[in-house]
Coordinates of N, CA, C and O in Angstrom, one line a residue:
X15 N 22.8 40.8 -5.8 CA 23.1 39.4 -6.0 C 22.1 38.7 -6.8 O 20.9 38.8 -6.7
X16 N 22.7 38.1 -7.7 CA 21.2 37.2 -8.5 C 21.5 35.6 -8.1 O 22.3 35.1 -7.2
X17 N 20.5 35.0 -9.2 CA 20.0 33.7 -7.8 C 21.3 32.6 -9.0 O 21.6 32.9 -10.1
X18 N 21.6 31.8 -8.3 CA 22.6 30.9 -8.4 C 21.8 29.6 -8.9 O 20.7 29.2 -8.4
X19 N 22.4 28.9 -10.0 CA 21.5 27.9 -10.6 C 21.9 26.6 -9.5 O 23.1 26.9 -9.1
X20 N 21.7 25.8 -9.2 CA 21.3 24.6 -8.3 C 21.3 23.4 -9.0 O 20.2 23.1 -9.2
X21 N 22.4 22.2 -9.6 CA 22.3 21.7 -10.2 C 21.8 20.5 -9.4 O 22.4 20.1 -8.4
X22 N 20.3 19.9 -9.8 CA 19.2 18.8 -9.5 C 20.4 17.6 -10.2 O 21.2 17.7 -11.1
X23 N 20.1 16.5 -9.3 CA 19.9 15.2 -9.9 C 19.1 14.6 -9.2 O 19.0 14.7 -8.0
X24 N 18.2 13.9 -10.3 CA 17.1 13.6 -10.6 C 17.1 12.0 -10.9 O 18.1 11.7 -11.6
X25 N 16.2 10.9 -10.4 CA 16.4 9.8 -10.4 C 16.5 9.3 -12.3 O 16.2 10.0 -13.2
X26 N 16.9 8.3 -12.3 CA 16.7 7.5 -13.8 C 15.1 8.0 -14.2 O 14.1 7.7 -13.5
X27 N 15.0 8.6 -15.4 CA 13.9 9.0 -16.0 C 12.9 10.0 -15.7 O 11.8 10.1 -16.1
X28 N 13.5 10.7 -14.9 CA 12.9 11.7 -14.4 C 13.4 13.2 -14.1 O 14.0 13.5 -13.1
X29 N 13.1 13.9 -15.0 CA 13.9 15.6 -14.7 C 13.3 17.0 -14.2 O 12.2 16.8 -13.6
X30 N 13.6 18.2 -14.3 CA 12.4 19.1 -13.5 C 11.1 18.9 -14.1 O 10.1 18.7 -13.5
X31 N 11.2 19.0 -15.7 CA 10.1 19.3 -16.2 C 8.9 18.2 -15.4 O 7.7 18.4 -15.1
X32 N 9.7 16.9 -15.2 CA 8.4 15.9 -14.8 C 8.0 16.2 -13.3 O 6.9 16.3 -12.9
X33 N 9.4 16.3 -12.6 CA 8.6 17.0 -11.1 C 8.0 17.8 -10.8 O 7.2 17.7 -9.9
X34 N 8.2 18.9 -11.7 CA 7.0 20.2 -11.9 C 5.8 19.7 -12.1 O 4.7 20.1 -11.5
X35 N 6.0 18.8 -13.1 CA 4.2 18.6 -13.5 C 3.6 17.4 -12.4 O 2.4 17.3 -12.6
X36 N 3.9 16.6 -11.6 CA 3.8 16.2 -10.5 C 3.2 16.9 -9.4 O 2.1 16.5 -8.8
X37 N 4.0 18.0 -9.2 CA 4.3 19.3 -8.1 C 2.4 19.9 -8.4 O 1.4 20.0 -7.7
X38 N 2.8 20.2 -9.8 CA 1.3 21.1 -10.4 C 0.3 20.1 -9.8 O -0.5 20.6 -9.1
X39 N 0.2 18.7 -10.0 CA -1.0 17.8 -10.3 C -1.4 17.9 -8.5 O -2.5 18.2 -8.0
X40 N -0.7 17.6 -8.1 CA -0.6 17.4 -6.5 C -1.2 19.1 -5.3 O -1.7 19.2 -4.2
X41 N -0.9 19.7 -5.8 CA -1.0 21.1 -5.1 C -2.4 21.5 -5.9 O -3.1 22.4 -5.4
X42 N -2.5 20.9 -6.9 CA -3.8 21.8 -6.9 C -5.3 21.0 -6.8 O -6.4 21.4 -7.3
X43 N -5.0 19.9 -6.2 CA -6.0 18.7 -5.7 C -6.5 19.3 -4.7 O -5.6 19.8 -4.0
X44 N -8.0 19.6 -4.4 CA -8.5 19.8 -3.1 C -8.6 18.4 -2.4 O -8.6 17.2 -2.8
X45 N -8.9 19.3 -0.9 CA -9.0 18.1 0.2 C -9.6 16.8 -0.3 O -9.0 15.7 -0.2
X46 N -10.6 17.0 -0.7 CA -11.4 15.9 -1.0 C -10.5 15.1 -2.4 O -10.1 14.0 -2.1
X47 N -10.2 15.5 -3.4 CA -9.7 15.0 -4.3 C -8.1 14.2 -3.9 O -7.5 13.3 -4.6
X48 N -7.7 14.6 -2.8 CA -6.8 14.0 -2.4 C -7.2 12.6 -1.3 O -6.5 11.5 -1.2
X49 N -8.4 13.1 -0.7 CA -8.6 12.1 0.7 C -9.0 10.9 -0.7 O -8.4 9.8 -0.8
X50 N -10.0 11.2 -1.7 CA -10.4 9.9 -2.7 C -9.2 9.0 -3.1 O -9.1 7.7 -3.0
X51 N -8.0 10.1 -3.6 CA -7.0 9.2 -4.4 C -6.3 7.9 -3.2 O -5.8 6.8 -3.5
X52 N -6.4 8.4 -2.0 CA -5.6 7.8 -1.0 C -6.3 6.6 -1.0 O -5.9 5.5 -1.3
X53 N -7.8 7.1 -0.5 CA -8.6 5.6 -0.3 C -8.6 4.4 -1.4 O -8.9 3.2 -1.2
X54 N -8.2 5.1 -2.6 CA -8.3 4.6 -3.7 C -6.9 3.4 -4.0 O -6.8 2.2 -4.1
X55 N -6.2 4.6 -3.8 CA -4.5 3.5 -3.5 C -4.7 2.5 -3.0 O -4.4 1.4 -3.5
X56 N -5.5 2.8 -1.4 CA -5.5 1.8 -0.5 C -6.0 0.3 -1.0 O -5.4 -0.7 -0.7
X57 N -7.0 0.6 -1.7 CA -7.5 -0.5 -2.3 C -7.4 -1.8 -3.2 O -7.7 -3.0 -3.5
X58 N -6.4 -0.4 -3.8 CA -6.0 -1.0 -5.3 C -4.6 -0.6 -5.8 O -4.5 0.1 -6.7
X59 N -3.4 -1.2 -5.0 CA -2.2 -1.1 -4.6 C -1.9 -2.4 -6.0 O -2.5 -3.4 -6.5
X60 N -0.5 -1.7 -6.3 CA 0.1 -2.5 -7.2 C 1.3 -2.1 -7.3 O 1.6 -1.0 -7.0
X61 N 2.5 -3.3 -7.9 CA 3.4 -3.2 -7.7 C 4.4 -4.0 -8.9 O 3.9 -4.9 -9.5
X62 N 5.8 -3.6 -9.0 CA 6.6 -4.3 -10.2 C 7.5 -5.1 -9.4 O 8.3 -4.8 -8.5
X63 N 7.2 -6.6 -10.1 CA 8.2 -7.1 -9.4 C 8.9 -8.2 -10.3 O 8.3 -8.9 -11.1
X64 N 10.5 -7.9 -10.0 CA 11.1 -8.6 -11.1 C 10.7 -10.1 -11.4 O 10.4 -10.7 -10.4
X65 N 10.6 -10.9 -12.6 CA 10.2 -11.8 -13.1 C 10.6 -12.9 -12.5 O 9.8 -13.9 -12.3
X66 N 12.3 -12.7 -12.0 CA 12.4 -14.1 -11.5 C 12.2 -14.3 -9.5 O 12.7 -15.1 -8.8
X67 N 10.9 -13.0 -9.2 CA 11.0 -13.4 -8.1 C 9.4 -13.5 -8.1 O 8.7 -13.6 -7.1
X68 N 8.8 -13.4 -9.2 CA 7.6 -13.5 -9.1 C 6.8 -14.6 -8.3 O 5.9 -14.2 -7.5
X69 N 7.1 -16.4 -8.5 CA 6.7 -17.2 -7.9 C 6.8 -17.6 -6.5 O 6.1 -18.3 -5.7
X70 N 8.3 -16.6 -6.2 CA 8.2 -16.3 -4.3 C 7.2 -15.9 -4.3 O 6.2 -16.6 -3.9
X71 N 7.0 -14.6 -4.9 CA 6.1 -13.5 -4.3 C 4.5 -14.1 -4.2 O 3.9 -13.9 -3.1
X72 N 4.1 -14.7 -5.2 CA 3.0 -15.5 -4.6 C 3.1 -16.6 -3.9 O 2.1 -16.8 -3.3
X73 N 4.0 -17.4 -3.8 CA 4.2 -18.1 -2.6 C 3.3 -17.3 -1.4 O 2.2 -17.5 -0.9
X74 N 4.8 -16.2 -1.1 CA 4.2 -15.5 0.2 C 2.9 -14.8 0.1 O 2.5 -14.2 1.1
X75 N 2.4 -14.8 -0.6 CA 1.0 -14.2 -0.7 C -0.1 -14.9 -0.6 O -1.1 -14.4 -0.2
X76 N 0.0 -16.6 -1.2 CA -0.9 -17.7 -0.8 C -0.6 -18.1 0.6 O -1.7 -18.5 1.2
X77 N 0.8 -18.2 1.5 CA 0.4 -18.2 3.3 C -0.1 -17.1 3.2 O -1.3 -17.1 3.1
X78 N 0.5 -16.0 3.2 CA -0.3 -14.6 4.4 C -1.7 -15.1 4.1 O -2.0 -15.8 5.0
X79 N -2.5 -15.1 3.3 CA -4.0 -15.2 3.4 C -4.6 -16.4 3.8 O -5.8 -16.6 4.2
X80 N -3.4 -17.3 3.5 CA -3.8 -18.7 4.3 C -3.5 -18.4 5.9 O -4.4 -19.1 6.4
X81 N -3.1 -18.0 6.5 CA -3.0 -17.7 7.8 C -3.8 -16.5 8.0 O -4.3 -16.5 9.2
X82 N -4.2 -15.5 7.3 CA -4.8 -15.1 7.7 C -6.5 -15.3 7.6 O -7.2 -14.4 8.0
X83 N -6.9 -16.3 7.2 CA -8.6 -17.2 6.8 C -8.0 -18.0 8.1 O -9.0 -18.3 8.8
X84 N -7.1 -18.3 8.4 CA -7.2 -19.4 9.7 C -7.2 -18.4 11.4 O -7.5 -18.8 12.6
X85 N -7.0 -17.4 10.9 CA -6.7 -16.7 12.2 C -8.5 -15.6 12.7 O -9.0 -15.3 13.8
X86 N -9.1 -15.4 10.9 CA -10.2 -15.4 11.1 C -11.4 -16.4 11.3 O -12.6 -16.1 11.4
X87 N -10.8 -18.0 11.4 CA -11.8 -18.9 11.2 C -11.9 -18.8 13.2 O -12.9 -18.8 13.9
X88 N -10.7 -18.6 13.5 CA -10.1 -19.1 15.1 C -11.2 -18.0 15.7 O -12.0 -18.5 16.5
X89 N -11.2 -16.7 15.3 CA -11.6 -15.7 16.4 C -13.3 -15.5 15.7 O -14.2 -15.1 16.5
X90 N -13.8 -15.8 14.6 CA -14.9 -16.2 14.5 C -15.4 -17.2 15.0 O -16.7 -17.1 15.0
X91 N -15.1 -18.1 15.6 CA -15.8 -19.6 15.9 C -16.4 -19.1 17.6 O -16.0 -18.3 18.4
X92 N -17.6 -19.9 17.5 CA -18.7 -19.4 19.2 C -17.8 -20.1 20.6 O -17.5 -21.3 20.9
X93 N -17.8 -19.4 20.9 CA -17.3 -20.4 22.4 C -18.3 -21.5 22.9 O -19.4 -21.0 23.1
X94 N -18.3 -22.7 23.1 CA -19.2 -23.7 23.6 C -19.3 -23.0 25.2 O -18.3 -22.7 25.9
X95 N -20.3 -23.0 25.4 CA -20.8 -22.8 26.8 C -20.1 -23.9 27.6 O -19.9 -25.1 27.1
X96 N -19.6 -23.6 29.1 CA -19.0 -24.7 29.6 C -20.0 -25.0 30.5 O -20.6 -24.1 31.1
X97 N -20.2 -26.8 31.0 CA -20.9 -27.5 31.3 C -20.6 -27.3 32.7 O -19.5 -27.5 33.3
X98 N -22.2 -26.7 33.3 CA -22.1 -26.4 35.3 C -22.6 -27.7 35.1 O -23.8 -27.6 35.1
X99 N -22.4 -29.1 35.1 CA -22.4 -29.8 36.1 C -21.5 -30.4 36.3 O -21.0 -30.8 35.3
X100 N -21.0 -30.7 37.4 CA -19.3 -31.1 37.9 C -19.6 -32.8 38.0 O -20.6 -33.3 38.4
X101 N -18.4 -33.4 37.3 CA -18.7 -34.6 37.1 C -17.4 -35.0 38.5 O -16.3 -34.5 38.7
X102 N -18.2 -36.1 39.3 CA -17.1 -36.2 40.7 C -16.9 -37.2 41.4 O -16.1 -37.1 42.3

């Protein structure tokens, strides 16, 4: 029996040859070269976003940080010590 070809579909712009070399870049990363790229992503994350939703998108991106500077101001702030003498 010989081997049977497997006809791939492959997203918009992309065919074996590009998965292969993907496949290669990825597999032959050691641990460490991989743990870097991750932390790396983490940091420095980016993204496409269509033109006409751009001004949502920072919308939502000026609350989230606005809520989240207020939620750090809340759990940063000292507790006032409460006053032992009972007023009566």
């Amino acid at each position: 029996m010989g081997k049977q070809r497997v006809d791939q579909k492959f997203p918009s712009g992309w065919n074996e040859s590009r998965v292969r070399r993907v496949l290669d870049y990825y597999e032959s990363q050691t641990d460490e070269e991989s743990a870097e790229e991750i932390r790396s992503a983490l940091e420095n994350t980016t993204m496409e976003v269509p033109t006409a939703l751009v001004s949502i998108v920072r919308e939502l991106i000026a609350k989230r940080r606005s809520s989240r500077a207020r939620a750090t101001k809340r759990r940063n702030k000292t507790p006032q010590p409460a006053s032992r003498a009972r007023r009566g």
